[in-house]
PDB file of N, CA and C in Angstrom:
ATOM      1  N   UNK A   6     -38.282  12.397   9.746  1.00 76.00           N
ATOM      2  CA  UNK A   6     -37.371  11.490   9.075  1.00 76.00           C
ATOM      3  C   UNK A   6     -38.184  10.264   9.010  1.00 76.00           C
ATOM      4  N   UNK A   7     -38.025   9.714   7.641  1.00 81.00           N
ATOM      5  CA  UNK A   7     -38.679   8.558   7.397  1.00 81.00           C
ATOM      6  C   UNK A   7     -37.721   7.327   7.584  1.00 81.00           C
ATOM      7  N   UNK A   8     -38.294   6.181   8.198  1.00 78.00           N
ATOM      8  CA  UNK A   8     -37.375   5.032   8.361  1.00 78.00           C
ATOM      9  C   UNK A   8     -38.009   3.979   7.478  1.00 78.00           C
ATOM     10  N   UNK A   9     -37.150   3.174   6.608  1.00 76.00           N
ATOM     11  CA  UNK A   9     -37.493   2.143   5.892  1.00 76.00           C
ATOM     12  C   UNK A   9     -37.785   0.862   6.576  1.00 76.00           C
ATOM     13  N   UNK A  10     -38.830   0.256   6.570  1.00 78.00           N
ATOM     14  CA  UNK A  10     -39.196  -0.968   7.287  1.00 78.00           C
ATOM     15  C   UNK A  10     -38.834  -2.092   6.256  1.00 78.00           C
ATOM     16  N   UNK A  11     -38.125  -3.268   6.852  1.00 79.00           N
ATOM     17  CA  UNK A  11     -37.872  -4.290   5.835  1.00 79.00           C
ATOM     18  C   UNK A  11     -39.268  -4.884   5.226  1.00 79.00           C
ATOM     19  N   UNK A  12     -39.083  -5.289   4.084  1.00 82.00           N
ATOM     20  CA  UNK A  12     -40.240  -5.996   3.437  1.00 82.00           C
ATOM     21  C   UNK A  12     -40.575  -7.162   4.207  1.00 82.00           C
ATOM     22  N   UNK A  13     -41.724  -7.383   4.549  1.00 86.00           N
ATOM     23  CA  UNK A  13     -42.373  -8.445   5.104  1.00 86.00           C
ATOM     24  C   UNK A  13     -42.731  -9.655   4.240  1.00 86.00           C
ATOM     25  N   UNK A  14     -41.566 -10.231   3.718  1.00 92.00           N
ATOM     26  CA  UNK A  14     -41.718 -11.280   2.678  1.00 92.00           C
ATOM     27  C   UNK A  14     -42.044 -12.763   3.165  1.00 92.00           C
ATOM     28  N   UNK A  15     -42.073 -12.761   4.495  1.00 94.00           N
ATOM     29  CA  UNK A  15     -42.496 -14.056   5.134  1.00 94.00           C
ATOM     30  C   UNK A  15     -43.620 -13.785   6.162  1.00 94.00           C
ATOM     31  N   UNK A  16     -44.617 -14.829   6.258  1.00 95.00           N
ATOM     32  CA  UNK A  16     -45.630 -14.542   7.198  1.00 95.00           C
ATOM     33  C   UNK A  16     -45.075 -14.620   8.647  1.00 95.00           C
ATOM     34  N   UNK A  17     -45.665 -13.759   9.531  1.00 96.00           N
ATOM     35  CA  UNK A  17     -45.394 -14.034  10.921  1.00 96.00           C
ATOM     36  C   UNK A  17     -46.451 -14.886  11.569  1.00 96.00           C
ATOM     37  N   UNK A  18     -45.912 -15.895  12.236  1.00 97.00           N
ATOM     38  CA  UNK A  18     -46.744 -17.059  12.818  1.00 97.00           C
ATOM     39  C   UNK A  18     -46.231 -17.299  14.240  1.00 97.00           C
ATOM     40  N   UNK A  19     -47.414 -17.782  14.979  1.00 98.00           N
ATOM     41  CA  UNK A  19     -47.278 -18.242  16.371  1.00 98.00           C
ATOM     42  C   UNK A  19     -47.312 -19.941  16.257  1.00 98.00           C
ATOM     43  N   UNK A  20     -46.184 -20.561  16.725  1.00 98.00           N
ATOM     44  CA  UNK A  20     -46.309 -21.979  16.697  1.00 98.00           C
ATOM     45  C   UNK A  20     -46.249 -22.568  18.115  1.00 98.00           C
ATOM     46  N   UNK A  21     -47.207 -23.545  18.298  1.00 98.00           N
ATOM     47  CA  UNK A  21     -47.290 -24.248  19.448  1.00 98.00           C
ATOM     48  C   UNK A  21     -46.684 -25.525  19.164  1.00 98.00           C
ATOM     49  N   UNK A  22     -45.757 -25.964  20.042  1.00 98.00           N
ATOM     50  CA  UNK A  22     -45.045 -27.179  19.602  1.00 98.00           C
ATOM     51  C   UNK A  22     -44.602 -27.880  21.027  1.00 98.00           C
ATOM     52  N   UNK A  23     -44.397 -29.170  20.868  1.00 96.00           N
ATOM     53  CA  UNK A  23     -43.975 -29.996  22.086  1.00 96.00           C
ATOM     54  C   UNK A  23     -42.333 -30.145  21.979  1.00 96.00           C
ATOM     55  N   UNK A  24     -41.693 -29.664  22.956  1.00 95.00           N
ATOM     56  CA  UNK A  24     -40.204 -29.792  23.047  1.00 95.00           C
ATOM     57  C   UNK A  24     -39.821 -31.096  23.962  1.00 95.00           C
ATOM     58  N   UNK A  25     -38.610 -31.413  23.960  1.00 90.00           N
ATOM     59  CA  UNK A  25     -38.054 -32.545  24.631  1.00 90.00           C
ATOM     60  C   UNK A  25     -37.906 -31.982  26.045  1.00 90.00           C
ATOM     61  N   UNK A  26     -38.109 -32.841  26.973  1.00 83.00           N
ATOM     62  CA  UNK A  26     -38.242 -32.328  28.501  1.00 83.00           C
ATOM     63  C   UNK A  26     -37.407 -33.354  29.296  1.00 83.00           C
ATOM     64  N   UNK A  27     -36.429 -32.931  29.937  1.00 79.00           N
ATOM     65  CA  UNK A  27     -35.605 -33.743  30.720  1.00 79.00           C
ATOM     66  C   UNK A  27     -36.189 -34.133  32.144  1.00 79.00           C
ATOM     67  N   UNK A  28     -36.237 -35.345  32.514  1.00 72.00           N
ATOM     68  CA  UNK A  28     -36.774 -35.796  33.665  1.00 72.00           C
ATOM     69  C   UNK A  28     -35.893 -35.581  34.850  1.00 72.00           C
ATOM     70  N   UNK A  29     -36.325 -35.848  35.965  1.00 70.00           N
ATOM     71  CA  UNK A  29     -35.429 -35.757  37.136  1.00 70.00           C
ATOM     72  C   UNK A  29     -34.043 -36.416  37.070  1.00 70.00           C
ATOM     73  N   UNK A  30     -32.960 -35.762  37.642  1.00 72.00           N
ATOM     74  CA  UNK A  30     -31.767 -36.529  37.610  1.00 72.00           C
ATOM     75  C   UNK A  30     -31.499 -37.173  38.815  1.00 72.00           C
ATOM     76  N   UNK A  31     -30.424 -37.934  38.972  1.00 78.00           N
ATOM     77  CA  UNK A  31     -30.079 -38.650  40.271  1.00 78.00           C
ATOM     78  C   UNK A  31     -30.890 -40.132  40.277  1.00 78.00           C
ATOM     79  N   UNK A  32     -31.033 -40.662  41.420  1.00 81.00           N
ATOM     80  CA  UNK A  32     -31.572 -41.975  41.552  1.00 81.00           C
ATOM     81  C   UNK A  32     -33.119 -41.866  41.615  1.00 81.00           C
ATOM     82  N   UNK A  33     -33.795 -42.726  40.748  1.00 78.00           N
ATOM     83  CA  UNK A  33     -35.277 -42.652  40.604  1.00 78.00           C
ATOM     84  C   UNK A  33     -35.705 -43.968  40.994  1.00 78.00           C
ATOM     85  N   UNK A  34     -36.624 -43.979  42.028  1.00 80.00           N
ATOM     86  CA  UNK A  34     -37.214 -45.443  42.386  1.00 80.00           C
ATOM     87  C   UNK A  34     -38.085 -45.978  41.418  1.00 80.00           C
ATOM     88  N   UNK A  35     -38.108 -47.242  41.323  1.00 85.00           N
ATOM     89  CA  UNK A  35     -38.972 -48.032  40.456  1.00 85.00           C
ATOM     90  C   UNK A  35     -40.341 -47.641  40.602  1.00 85.00           C
ATOM     91  N   UNK A  36     -41.038 -47.546  39.566  1.00 81.00           N
ATOM     92  CA  UNK A  36     -42.540 -47.251  39.565  1.00 81.00           C
ATOM     93  C   UNK A  36     -42.762 -45.562  39.393  1.00 81.00           C
ATOM     94  N   UNK A  37     -41.744 -44.897  39.381  1.00 78.00           N
ATOM     95  CA  UNK A  37     -41.863 -43.353  39.170  1.00 78.00           C
ATOM     96  C   UNK A  37     -42.206 -43.218  37.652  1.00 78.00           C
ATOM     97  N   UNK A  38     -43.542 -42.887  37.358  1.00 79.00           N
ATOM     98  CA  UNK A  38     -44.051 -42.818  36.100  1.00 79.00           C
ATOM     99  C   UNK A  38     -44.535 -41.408  35.728  1.00 79.00           C
ATOM    100  N   UNK A  39     -44.123 -40.306  36.299  1.00 79.00           N
ATOM    101  CA  UNK A  39     -44.599 -39.085  36.047  1.00 79.00           C
ATOM    102  C   UNK A  39     -44.168 -38.627  34.628  1.00 79.00           C
ATOM    103  N   UNK A  40     -45.051 -38.275  33.867  1.00 81.00           N
ATOM    104  CA  UNK A  40     -44.662 -37.788  32.516  1.00 81.00           C
ATOM    105  C   UNK A  40     -45.302 -36.363  32.444  1.00 81.00           C
ATOM    106  N   UNK A  41     -44.449 -35.347  32.058  1.00 81.00           N
ATOM    107  CA  UNK A  41     -44.916 -34.078  31.747  1.00 81.00           C
ATOM    108  C   UNK A  41     -44.709 -33.672  30.234  1.00 81.00           C
ATOM    109  N   UNK A  42     -45.628 -32.908  29.774  1.00 88.00           N
ATOM    110  CA  UNK A  42     -45.369 -32.545  28.352  1.00 88.00           C
ATOM    111  C   UNK A  42     -44.893 -31.046  28.449  1.00 88.00           C
ATOM    112  N   UNK A  43     -44.033 -30.698  27.523  1.00 92.00           N
ATOM    113  CA  UNK A  43     -43.329 -29.372  27.583  1.00 92.00           C
ATOM    114  C   UNK A  43     -43.845 -28.616  26.247  1.00 92.00           C
ATOM    115  N   UNK A  44     -44.961 -27.765  26.388  1.00 96.00           N
ATOM    116  CA  UNK A  44     -45.525 -27.208  25.195  1.00 96.00           C
ATOM    117  C   UNK A  44     -44.959 -25.831  25.121  1.00 96.00           C
ATOM    118  N   UNK A  45     -44.380 -25.339  23.989  1.00 96.00           N
ATOM    119  CA  UNK A  45     -43.787 -24.091  23.826  1.00 96.00           C
ATOM    120  C   UNK A  45     -44.502 -23.259  22.868  1.00 96.00           C
ATOM    121  N   UNK A  46     -44.569 -21.967  23.125  1.00 98.00           N
ATOM    122  CA  UNK A  46     -45.161 -20.945  22.145  1.00 98.00           C
ATOM    123  C   UNK A  46     -44.010 -20.131  21.523  1.00 98.00           C
ATOM    124  N   UNK A  47     -43.738 -20.151  20.163  1.00 98.00           N
ATOM    125  CA  UNK A  47     -42.711 -19.463  19.587  1.00 98.00           C
ATOM    126  C   UNK A  47     -43.474 -18.559  18.429  1.00 98.00           C
ATOM    127  N   UNK A  48     -43.017 -17.476  18.380  1.00 98.00           N
ATOM    128  CA  UNK A  48     -43.441 -16.426  17.326  1.00 98.00           C
ATOM    129  C   UNK A  48     -42.186 -15.938  16.473  1.00 98.00           C
ATOM    130  N   UNK A  49     -42.440 -15.978  15.155  1.00 97.00           N
ATOM    131  CA  UNK A  49     -41.438 -15.472  14.230  1.00 97.00           C
ATOM    132  C   UNK A  49     -41.871 -15.430  12.758  1.00 97.00           C
ATOM    133  N   UNK A  50     -40.892 -15.254  11.998  1.00 96.00           N
ATOM    134  CA  UNK A  50     -41.170 -15.300  10.433  1.00 96.00           C
ATOM    135  C   UNK A  50     -41.008 -16.804   9.933  1.00 96.00           C
ATOM    136  N   UNK A  51     -42.098 -17.246   9.274  1.00 97.00           N
ATOM    137  CA  UNK A  51     -42.060 -18.665   8.822  1.00 97.00           C
ATOM    138  C   UNK A  51     -41.177 -18.647   7.494  1.00 97.00           C
ATOM    139  N   UNK A  52     -40.021 -19.084   7.477  1.00 95.00           N
ATOM    140  CA  UNK A  52     -39.233 -18.919   6.355  1.00 95.00           C
ATOM    141  C   UNK A  52     -39.000 -20.324   5.429  1.00 95.00           C
ATOM    142  N   UNK A  53     -39.231 -21.482   6.119  1.00 95.00           N
ATOM    143  CA  UNK A  53     -39.253 -22.880   5.403  1.00 95.00           C
ATOM    144  C   UNK A  53     -40.399 -23.635   6.006  1.00 95.00           C
ATOM    145  N   UNK A  54     -41.039 -24.195   5.022  1.00 96.00           N
ATOM    146  CA  UNK A  54     -42.196 -25.153   5.311  1.00 96.00           C
ATOM    147  C   UNK A  54     -42.152 -26.414   4.364  1.00 96.00           C
ATOM    148  N   UNK A  55     -41.435 -27.300   4.926  1.00 96.00           N
ATOM    149  CA  UNK A  55     -41.472 -28.810   4.291  1.00 96.00           C
ATOM    150  C   UNK A  55     -42.329 -29.640   4.600  1.00 96.00           C
ATOM    151  N   UNK A  56     -42.409 -30.895   4.110  1.00 97.00           N
ATOM    152  CA  UNK A  56     -43.272 -31.941   4.585  1.00 97.00           C
ATOM    153  C   UNK A  56     -42.810 -32.434   5.854  1.00 97.00           C
ATOM    154  N   UNK A  57     -41.728 -32.381   6.447  1.00 97.00           N
ATOM    155  CA  UNK A  57     -41.179 -32.859   7.589  1.00 97.00           C
ATOM    156  C   UNK A  57     -40.816 -31.758   8.620  1.00 97.00           C
ATOM    157  N   UNK A  58     -40.414 -30.526   8.145  1.00 97.00           N
ATOM    158  CA  UNK A  58     -39.890 -29.444   9.116  1.00 97.00           C
ATOM    159  C   UNK A  58     -40.554 -28.051   8.691  1.00 97.00           C
ATOM    160  N   UNK A  59     -40.473 -27.311   9.679  1.00 97.00           N
ATOM    161  CA  UNK A  59     -40.605 -25.845   9.614  1.00 97.00           C
ATOM    162  C   UNK A  59     -39.500 -25.105  10.191  1.00 97.00           C
ATOM    163  N   UNK A  60     -39.217 -23.998   9.505  1.00 97.00           N
ATOM    164  CA  UNK A  60     -38.097 -23.134  10.168  1.00 97.00           C
ATOM    165  C   UNK A  60     -38.701 -21.743  10.244  1.00 97.00           C
ATOM    166  N   UNK A  61     -38.428 -21.172  11.459  1.00 97.00           N
ATOM    167  CA  UNK A  61     -38.840 -19.694  11.696  1.00 97.00           C
ATOM    168  C   UNK A  61     -37.714 -19.008  12.084  1.00 97.00           C
ATOM    169  N   UNK A  62     -37.795 -17.746  11.907  1.00 97.00           N
ATOM    170  CA  UNK A  62     -36.644 -16.769  12.052  1.00 97.00           C
ATOM    171  C   UNK A  62     -37.150 -15.602  13.010  1.00 97.00           C
ATOM    172  N   UNK A  63     -36.322 -15.138  13.954  1.00 97.00           N
ATOM    173  CA  UNK A  63     -36.604 -13.959  14.906  1.00 97.00           C
ATOM    174  C   UNK A  63     -36.378 -12.756  14.314  1.00 97.00           C
ATOM    175  N   UNK A  64     -35.424 -12.647  13.340  1.00 95.00           N
ATOM    176  CA  UNK A  64     -35.121 -11.376  12.777  1.00 95.00           C
ATOM    177  C   UNK A  64     -35.097 -11.298  11.240  1.00 95.00           C
ATOM    178  N   UNK A  65     -35.357 -10.227  10.650  1.00 93.00           N
ATOM    179  CA  UNK A  65     -35.618  -9.908   9.224  1.00 93.00           C
ATOM    180  C   UNK A  65     -34.997  -8.699   8.878  1.00 93.00           C
ATOM    181  N   UNK A  66     -34.036  -8.647   8.025  1.00 89.00           N
ATOM    182  CA  UNK A  66     -33.341  -7.166   7.547  1.00 89.00           C
ATOM    183  C   UNK A  66     -34.071  -6.731   6.233  1.00 89.00           C
ATOM    184  N   UNK A  67     -33.599  -5.450   5.881  1.00 84.00           N
ATOM    185  CA  UNK A  67     -34.109  -4.832   4.671  1.00 84.00           C
ATOM    186  C   UNK A  67     -33.913  -5.641   3.326  1.00 84.00           C
ATOM    187  N   UNK A  68     -32.891  -6.520   3.307  1.00 85.00           N
ATOM    188  CA  UNK A  68     -32.583  -7.253   2.174  1.00 85.00           C
ATOM    189  C   UNK A  68     -33.302  -8.696   2.162  1.00 85.00           C
ATOM    190  N   UNK A  69     -34.047  -8.881   3.124  1.00 88.00           N
ATOM    191  CA  UNK A  69     -34.639 -10.278   3.279  1.00 88.00           C
ATOM    192  C   UNK A  69     -33.946 -11.226   3.839  1.00 88.00           C
ATOM    193  N   UNK A  70     -32.877 -11.002   4.314  1.00 91.00           N
ATOM    194  CA  UNK A  70     -31.907 -11.989   5.194  1.00 91.00           C
ATOM    195  C   UNK A  70     -32.533 -12.134   6.467  1.00 91.00           C
ATOM    196  N   UNK A  71     -32.440 -13.411   6.888  1.00 94.00           N
ATOM    197  CA  UNK A  71     -32.996 -13.574   8.332  1.00 94.00           C
ATOM    198  C   UNK A  71     -31.802 -14.181   9.288  1.00 94.00           C
ATOM    199  N   UNK A  72     -32.191 -14.009  10.637  1.00 97.00           N
ATOM    200  CA  UNK A  72     -31.285 -14.284  11.720  1.00 97.00           C
ATOM    201  C   UNK A  72     -32.059 -15.036  12.854  1.00 97.00           C
ATOM    202  N   UNK A  73     -31.359 -15.862  13.643  1.00 97.00           N
ATOM    203  CA  UNK A  73     -31.940 -16.520  14.699  1.00 97.00           C
ATOM    204  C   UNK A  73     -32.917 -17.579  14.211  1.00 97.00           C
ATOM    205  N   UNK A  74     -32.607 -18.448  13.452  1.00 97.00           N
ATOM    206  CA  UNK A  74     -33.577 -19.470  12.797  1.00 97.00           C
ATOM    207  C   UNK A  74     -33.593 -20.562  13.850  1.00 97.00           C
ATOM    208  N   UNK A  75     -34.884 -21.177  13.781  1.00 97.00           N
ATOM    209  CA  UNK A  75     -35.102 -22.479  14.645  1.00 97.00           C
ATOM    210  C   UNK A  75     -35.885 -23.463  13.728  1.00 97.00           C
ATOM    211  N   UNK A  76     -35.389 -24.656  13.760  1.00 98.00           N
ATOM    212  CA  UNK A  76     -35.948 -25.712  12.905  1.00 98.00           C
ATOM    213  C   UNK A  76     -36.870 -26.594  13.967  1.00 98.00           C
ATOM    214  N   UNK A  77     -38.155 -26.920  13.624  1.00 97.00           N
ATOM    215  CA  UNK A  77     -38.941 -27.758  14.314  1.00 97.00           C
ATOM    216  C   UNK A  77     -39.544 -28.991  13.455  1.00 97.00           C
ATOM    217  N   UNK A  78     -39.298 -30.162  13.831  1.00 97.00           N
ATOM    218  CA  UNK A  78     -39.979 -31.169  13.156  1.00 97.00           C
ATOM    219  C   UNK A  78     -41.458 -31.116  13.320  1.00 97.00           C
ATOM    220  N   UNK A  79     -42.155 -31.542  12.201  1.00 97.00           N
ATOM    221  CA  UNK A  79     -43.719 -31.262  12.039  1.00 97.00           C
ATOM    222  C   UNK A  79     -44.306 -32.154  13.033  1.00 97.00           C
ATOM    223  N   UNK A  80     -43.660 -33.193  13.304  1.00 97.00           N
ATOM    224  CA  UNK A  80     -44.394 -34.153  14.317  1.00 97.00           C
ATOM    225  C   UNK A  80     -44.476 -33.621  15.735  1.00 97.00           C
ATOM    226  N   UNK A  81     -43.694 -32.591  15.917  1.00 97.00           N
ATOM    227  CA  UNK A  81     -43.646 -31.939  17.369  1.00 97.00           C
ATOM    228  C   UNK A  81     -44.802 -30.794  17.257  1.00 97.00           C
ATOM    229  N   UNK A  82     -45.378 -30.301  16.136  1.00 98.00           N
ATOM    230  CA  UNK A  82     -46.104 -29.161  16.151  1.00 98.00           C
ATOM    231  C   UNK A  82     -47.519 -29.514  16.417  1.00 98.00           C
ATOM    232  N   UNK A  83     -48.086 -28.689  17.355  1.00 97.00           N
ATOM    233  CA  UNK A  83     -49.483 -28.935  17.814  1.00 97.00           C
ATOM    234  C   UNK A  83     -50.426 -27.870  16.941  1.00 97.00           C
ATOM    235  N   UNK A  84     -49.983 -26.662  16.572  1.00 98.00           N
ATOM    236  CA  UNK A  84     -50.715 -25.848  16.004  1.00 98.00           C
ATOM    237  C   UNK A  84     -49.783 -24.670  15.477  1.00 98.00           C
ATOM    238  N   UNK A  85     -50.352 -24.167  14.311  1.00 97.00           N
ATOM    239  CA  UNK A  85     -49.626 -22.825  13.684  1.00 97.00           C
ATOM    240  C   UNK A  85     -50.707 -21.850  13.429  1.00 97.00           C
ATOM    241  N   UNK A  86     -50.523 -20.637  13.979  1.00 97.00           N
ATOM    242  CA  UNK A  86     -51.526 -19.544  13.742  1.00 97.00           C
ATOM    243  C   UNK A  86     -50.820 -18.459  12.986  1.00 97.00           C
ATOM    244  N   UNK A  87     -51.370 -18.072  11.754  1.00 96.00           N
ATOM    245  CA  UNK A  87     -50.718 -16.959  11.096  1.00 96.00           C
ATOM    246  C   UNK A  87     -51.308 -15.600  11.741  1.00 96.00           C
ATOM    247  N   UNK A  88     -50.248 -14.865  12.213  1.00 96.00           N
ATOM    248  CA  UNK A  88     -50.678 -13.562  12.835  1.00 96.00           C
ATOM    249  C   UNK A  88     -50.564 -12.513  11.861  1.00 96.00           C
ATOM    250  N   UNK A  89     -49.735 -12.458  10.790  1.00 95.00           N
ATOM    251  CA  UNK A  89     -49.655 -11.554   9.800  1.00 95.00           C
ATOM    252  C   UNK A  89     -49.198 -12.115   8.436  1.00 95.00           C
ATOM    253  N   UNK A  90     -49.927 -11.897   7.371  1.00 93.00           N
ATOM    254  CA  UNK A  90     -49.738 -12.568   6.154  1.00 93.00           C
ATOM    255  C   UNK A  90     -48.545 -11.949   5.595  1.00 93.00           C
ATOM    256  N   UNK A  91     -47.720 -12.461   4.632  1.00 92.00           N
ATOM    257  CA  UNK A  91     -46.650 -11.860   4.075  1.00 92.00           C
ATOM    258  C   UNK A  91     -47.177 -10.852   3.056  1.00 92.00           C
ATOM    259  N   UNK A  92     -46.278  -9.681   3.037  1.00 83.00           N
ATOM    260  CA  UNK A  92     -46.518  -8.608   2.043  1.00 83.00           C
ATOM    261  C   UNK A  92     -45.307  -8.402   1.163  1.00 83.00           C
ATOM    262  N   UNK A  93     -45.649  -7.942   0.061  1.00 65.00           N
ATOM    263  CA  UNK A  93     -44.532  -7.723  -0.919  1.00 65.00           C
ATOM    264  C   UNK A  93     -44.109  -6.096  -1.131  1.00 65.00           C
ATOM    265  N   UNK A  94     -44.883  -5.094  -0.559  1.00 48.00           N
ATOM    266  CA  UNK A  94     -44.701  -3.709  -0.704  1.00 48.00           C
ATOM    267  C   UNK A  94     -43.751  -3.333   0.462  1.00 48.00           C
ATOM    268  N   UNK A  95     -43.051  -2.235   0.155  1.00 42.00           N
ATOM    269  CA  UNK A  95     -42.225  -1.589   1.128  1.00 42.00           C
ATOM    270  C   UNK A  95     -42.983  -0.645   2.025  1.00 42.00           C
ATOM    271  N   UNK A  96     -43.091  -0.798   3.360  1.00 45.00           N
ATOM    272  CA  UNK A  96     -43.605   0.233   4.124  1.00 45.00           C
ATOM    273  C   UNK A  96     -42.678   1.202   4.676  1.00 45.00           C
ATOM    274  N   UNK A  97     -43.025   2.324   5.128  1.00 41.00           N
ATOM    275  CA  UNK A  97     -42.203   3.300   5.972  1.00 41.00           C
ATOM    276  C   UNK A  97     -42.985   3.842   7.139  1.00 41.00           C
ATOM    277  N   UNK A  98     -42.247   4.332   8.163  1.00 40.00           N
ATOM    278  CA  UNK A  98     -42.946   4.941   9.237  1.00 40.00           C
ATOM    279  C   UNK A  98     -42.200   6.375   9.352  1.00 40.00           C
ATOM    280  N   UNK A  99     -42.957   7.396   9.944  1.00 40.00           N
ATOM    281  CA  UNK A  99     -42.414   8.534  10.181  1.00 40.00           C
ATOM    282  C   UNK A  99     -41.994   8.607  11.581  1.00 40.00           C
ATOM    283  N   UNK A 100     -40.836   9.331  11.791  1.00 38.00           N
ATOM    284  CA  UNK A 100     -40.365   9.431  13.240  1.00 38.00           C
ATOM    285  C   UNK A 100     -40.197  10.944  13.722  1.00 38.00           C
TER     286      UNK A 100
END
């Protein structure tokens, strides 16, 4: 039986980006200056790339529709690595 694989019309990327990080709650003494960065690694289909934002999706169906989108401001992005370039042909696998 052959299974139709969705067209990979978007590149698959790994994005390293800095997220917002909540500091300790409760009473904090003066002079508490500990700052931590919160670097996140996300992988998905790069569906939007503008001057100010990128949007990646975790799911792609056979019609090119996406699901599970996340928008990241470009000022938060440290690095984007293309894991697989976009293709236009339909692939299939045998099962």
